[in-house]
């Protein structure tokens, strides 16, 4: 075992379960052995060698002042890093101990504006397992609940140490859990013991997670311990009054608190408020829907182009965080929504006042974050000055409002919500204490203002007097001793000295003691100077100590007002988010939605909030209500079905975020959930079966949606054989219409479904119109009543730049298929020549059958009639050979292709013009046909 520094390092490392250890050695934090290699690899540091006990160990270090960015980089790569700080021992030596473990979910030092959540997840069963870690009752419990069982309920806590936000809830099942995890996007998740051991749940959690999963002491999740931690933190009364009565939620909350406490970030105190929420407070928007609607990132994973990115005009980090929260957690509470809408309304129509508000807010620092830094003791003088300057904005904002239309609006109320007297007191105290522009370190001095503390003032004065004495010493000495070339200065090795030019160095008085000879001068000290120096050092030390002490007191005062700072920060964030919504509304001609009872969604000239930014958008109407609850949306590919449906969902969601909406007018009934299923791009990438995923999503919707929900289905049943698909889509429509009764928009390429409108009272058809003239298709982007029976795949291929011969040929093939005629394969002559191979396309199998014999050159009458299980729908873009939709379902009696004579007869039969043919002639022709068919 190595001894010395390396030995100490390895011993400390042994005692922590962190991945890496950074140990302070003087002015550096060092990593040794394997840790040094890892850190050097990750962060591009140089590795040197440290010898200990005859062996040499890799060593990598970072300067003290630069630890934070390195820690941040390591933690963001998923490492948990223990930090051991050095302290002086009684005997004057140095020792070290681990003071904190920095983990992704407890990293305080973040420059990023986003919230940074730590999440804990517990499920029933965890408790008993804890209570009997090895006992048989635990096994029995597991067997009873089935450890593979993914049903809930789950208790979940979300803690953001950087802002002090602490939210707790109970969720019914894994779907809800995934939705919440996707929404909060935690940097770190701590699964409780049962969850941790359940592959299915863990896999589901991991799938959606960009953060890391950490293992934490099972004991912390135990009911008794957790309840204790929660009461300790928030007070028994609070815990009772907020209604935290679910044991699962308490356990999740307790474990989160224990983890924050144990990792030692020291921010536990910033968690001032326990927010318990019920899933029913918010619109149920599952993870799939959040992704489909591209709320915070696009399907491709980019932030740019998301709804949040489009709407975000906030000027502060906290405002951005809140806006994001509003969009991802839309509300059901009409009162709250009305309040937000009133504010947006007022702000939207008061451009000048709004601009002034935003300009003022622009100077605000992130009070929630500053509060957390103050409570953890890591806030420096500049950060306290930021608190001071931000608090000063409270009266400034009121002033910006006064005399404007906003003075009477709920915006002014929002500003009155925090305790303004206490905020002013704190501001005044900081203003009286801190220098205007204090240095960022606590050791430089100059942090505090004159007049703040008499003792400090006295020290400063004495310091100044002593310095003045020194400053004028050179002049005095010159005069007194008739010396020229005298200067007085100070450096680290010599302290204060009198420097005299060589030419006059032998004229110095005898009390001058020489301390150094330089090339052109000599340095001296005198007893008097040495005494002054000692005095200055004493004063400086006392001043530094006192200033530091006073500063710490000040910081503690600020830390003690964490809750107040959070309130003020929250009010600023709200105004920023509201002003952002108003700015967007005003700049893009959005309108205030009218909130209505559930069941209505009536939009006049609605647009897609994101697509309208980049496209010359064609607005469309939509009406869903009691009598008209289910719309089947048809139209060619690329015509705009999907956009139309998404814009409906987004308008619904925006209204329930408290935002204006892109429409001329909108009446929006408050819904309890928005559910969507659209093409499963990313699941494909994850290698899961698309059809399975599609059915899981459908299943989830059919289970979760209620009469008060909005459901968007963009194709159902596409991932399976045509008849399977139609049947499923058909049955799902009936179920949604008859049982669930949710308001639904359903885009389908199964034209058959449009007939449902004739049978189900609340189903109606709409289609996205196209203009087809001269062989060209123009997308009109206009939604009209009634079904369409055409789609225009070949045209889309043309638009996409598929080579002209292919497009022309596809058009040709399509015509044949429509007419159910045989198609000859070009250029595939078996004899090796060019020209044409006669082939028969068998519509029932979707492949070419050997029908060349006797087929005429046009292929006319060769195949298909009566055999088309998969008679074609017009032009899905799929290649010939793919199973196709039946435009009219046929009985699927499989028959061999009829012979050419039969086909000729049928063709003649088809061609007969009954109006022009005499009955007697008809009779004779029928007789002739009968003979030919024999
Ligand atoms: P579909 O679902 O019918 O295949 P999409 O909704 O994906 O079609 O729309 C196809 C394209 O048309 C998209 O690029 C979209 O930007 C554009 N688009 C859709 N609706 C409109 C509209 N109302 N106005 C202008 N462009 C639109």
PDB file of C-alpha atoms in Angstrom, residues 634-641 718 748-749 751 767-781 784 787-800 802 807 810-811 814-815 818 872-878 884:
ATOM      1  CA  UNK A 634     -58.402  12.332 -45.857  1.00  0.00           C
ATOM      2  CA  UNK A 635     -56.315  13.798 -48.614  1.00  0.00           C
ATOM      3  CA  UNK A 636     -53.242  12.993 -50.650  1.00  0.00           C
ATOM      4  CA  UNK A 637     -49.896  12.444 -49.042  1.00  0.00           C
ATOM      5  CA  UNK A 638     -48.156  15.709 -48.332  1.00  0.00           C
ATOM      6  CA  UNK A 639     -51.364  17.673 -48.654  1.00  0.00           C
ATOM      7  CA  UNK A 640     -51.252  18.869 -45.060  1.00  0.00           C
ATOM      8  CA  UNK A 641     -53.325  16.405 -43.015  1.00  0.00           C
ATOM      9  CA  UNK A 718     -50.386   1.042 -41.553  1.00  0.00           C
ATOM     10  CA  UNK A 748     -56.173   7.837 -42.710  1.00  0.00           C
ATOM     11  CA  UNK A 749     -55.305   6.599 -46.133  1.00  0.00           C
ATOM     12  CA  UNK A 751     -60.625   5.460 -47.829  1.00  0.00           C
ATOM     13  CA  UNK A 767     -60.394  16.398 -46.663  1.00  0.00           C
ATOM     14  CA  UNK A 768     -57.476  18.521 -47.641  1.00  0.00           C
ATOM     15  CA  UNK A 769     -58.250  19.784 -51.109  1.00  0.00           C
ATOM     16  CA  UNK A 770     -56.017  19.660 -54.138  1.00  0.00           C
ATOM     17  CA  UNK A 771     -56.479  21.094 -57.550  1.00  0.00           C
ATOM     18  CA  UNK A 772     -55.840  18.692 -60.363  1.00  0.00           C
ATOM     19  CA  UNK A 773     -55.685  20.268 -63.749  1.00  0.00           C
ATOM     20  CA  UNK A 774     -53.759  19.377 -66.892  1.00  0.00           C
ATOM     21  CA  UNK A 775     -52.170  16.373 -65.187  1.00  0.00           C
ATOM     22  CA  UNK A 776     -50.663  18.542 -62.496  1.00  0.00           C
ATOM     23  CA  UNK A 777     -51.661  18.517 -58.892  1.00  0.00           C
ATOM     24  CA  UNK A 778     -51.625  21.691 -56.857  1.00  0.00           C
ATOM     25  CA  UNK A 779     -51.837  21.384 -53.102  1.00  0.00           C
ATOM     26  CA  UNK A 780     -54.356  23.924 -51.933  1.00  0.00           C
ATOM     27  CA  UNK A 781     -53.810  23.237 -48.205  1.00  0.00           C
ATOM     28  CA  UNK A 784     -63.056  21.058 -46.867  1.00  0.00           C
ATOM     29  CA  UNK A 787     -64.086  12.741 -47.999  1.00  0.00           C
ATOM     30  CA  UNK A 788     -61.604  12.471 -50.798  1.00  0.00           C
ATOM     31  CA  UNK A 789     -60.795   9.248 -52.475  1.00  0.00           C
ATOM     32  CA  UNK A 790     -57.569  10.134 -54.076  1.00  0.00           C
ATOM     33  CA  UNK A 791     -54.024  10.432 -53.001  1.00  0.00           C
ATOM     34  CA  UNK A 792     -51.239  11.577 -55.204  1.00  0.00           C
ATOM     35  CA  UNK A 793     -48.142   9.613 -54.520  1.00  0.00           C
ATOM     36  CA  UNK A 794     -46.760   9.800 -58.025  1.00  0.00           C
ATOM     37  CA  UNK A 795     -47.052  13.545 -57.992  1.00  0.00           C
ATOM     38  CA  UNK A 796     -45.155  13.743 -54.731  1.00  0.00           C
ATOM     39  CA  UNK A 797     -42.426  11.579 -56.251  1.00  0.00           C
ATOM     40  CA  UNK A 798     -42.259  14.100 -59.084  1.00  0.00           C
ATOM     41  CA  UNK A 799     -42.029  16.985 -56.621  1.00  0.00           C
ATOM     42  CA  UNK A 800     -39.282  15.161 -54.801  1.00  0.00           C
ATOM     43  CA  UNK A 802     -37.548  11.376 -58.854  1.00  0.00           C
ATOM     44  CA  UNK A 807     -42.441   9.259 -62.725  1.00  0.00           C
ATOM     45  CA  UNK A 810     -45.210   5.039 -62.435  1.00  0.00           C
ATOM     46  CA  UNK A 811     -48.130   7.075 -63.785  1.00  0.00           C
ATOM     47  CA  UNK A 814     -50.867   3.329 -61.798  1.00  0.00           C
ATOM     48  CA  UNK A 815     -53.362   3.791 -64.614  1.00  0.00           C
ATOM     49  CA  UNK A 818     -56.588   1.368 -61.531  1.00  0.00           C
ATOM     50  CA  UNK A 872     -55.220  -0.454 -55.578  1.00  0.00           C
ATOM     51  CA  UNK A 873     -55.905   2.795 -53.954  1.00  0.00           C
ATOM     52  CA  UNK A 874     -54.698   5.611 -56.078  1.00  0.00           C
ATOM     53  CA  UNK A 875     -51.128   6.174 -55.578  1.00  0.00           C
ATOM     54  CA  UNK A 876     -49.711   5.759 -52.203  1.00  0.00           C
ATOM     55  CA  UNK A 877     -46.052   6.305 -52.913  1.00  0.00           C
ATOM     56  CA  UNK A 878     -45.201   2.689 -52.209  1.00  0.00           C
ATOM     57  CA  UNK A 884     -52.158  -1.894 -51.484  1.00  0.00           C
TER      58      UNK A 884
END
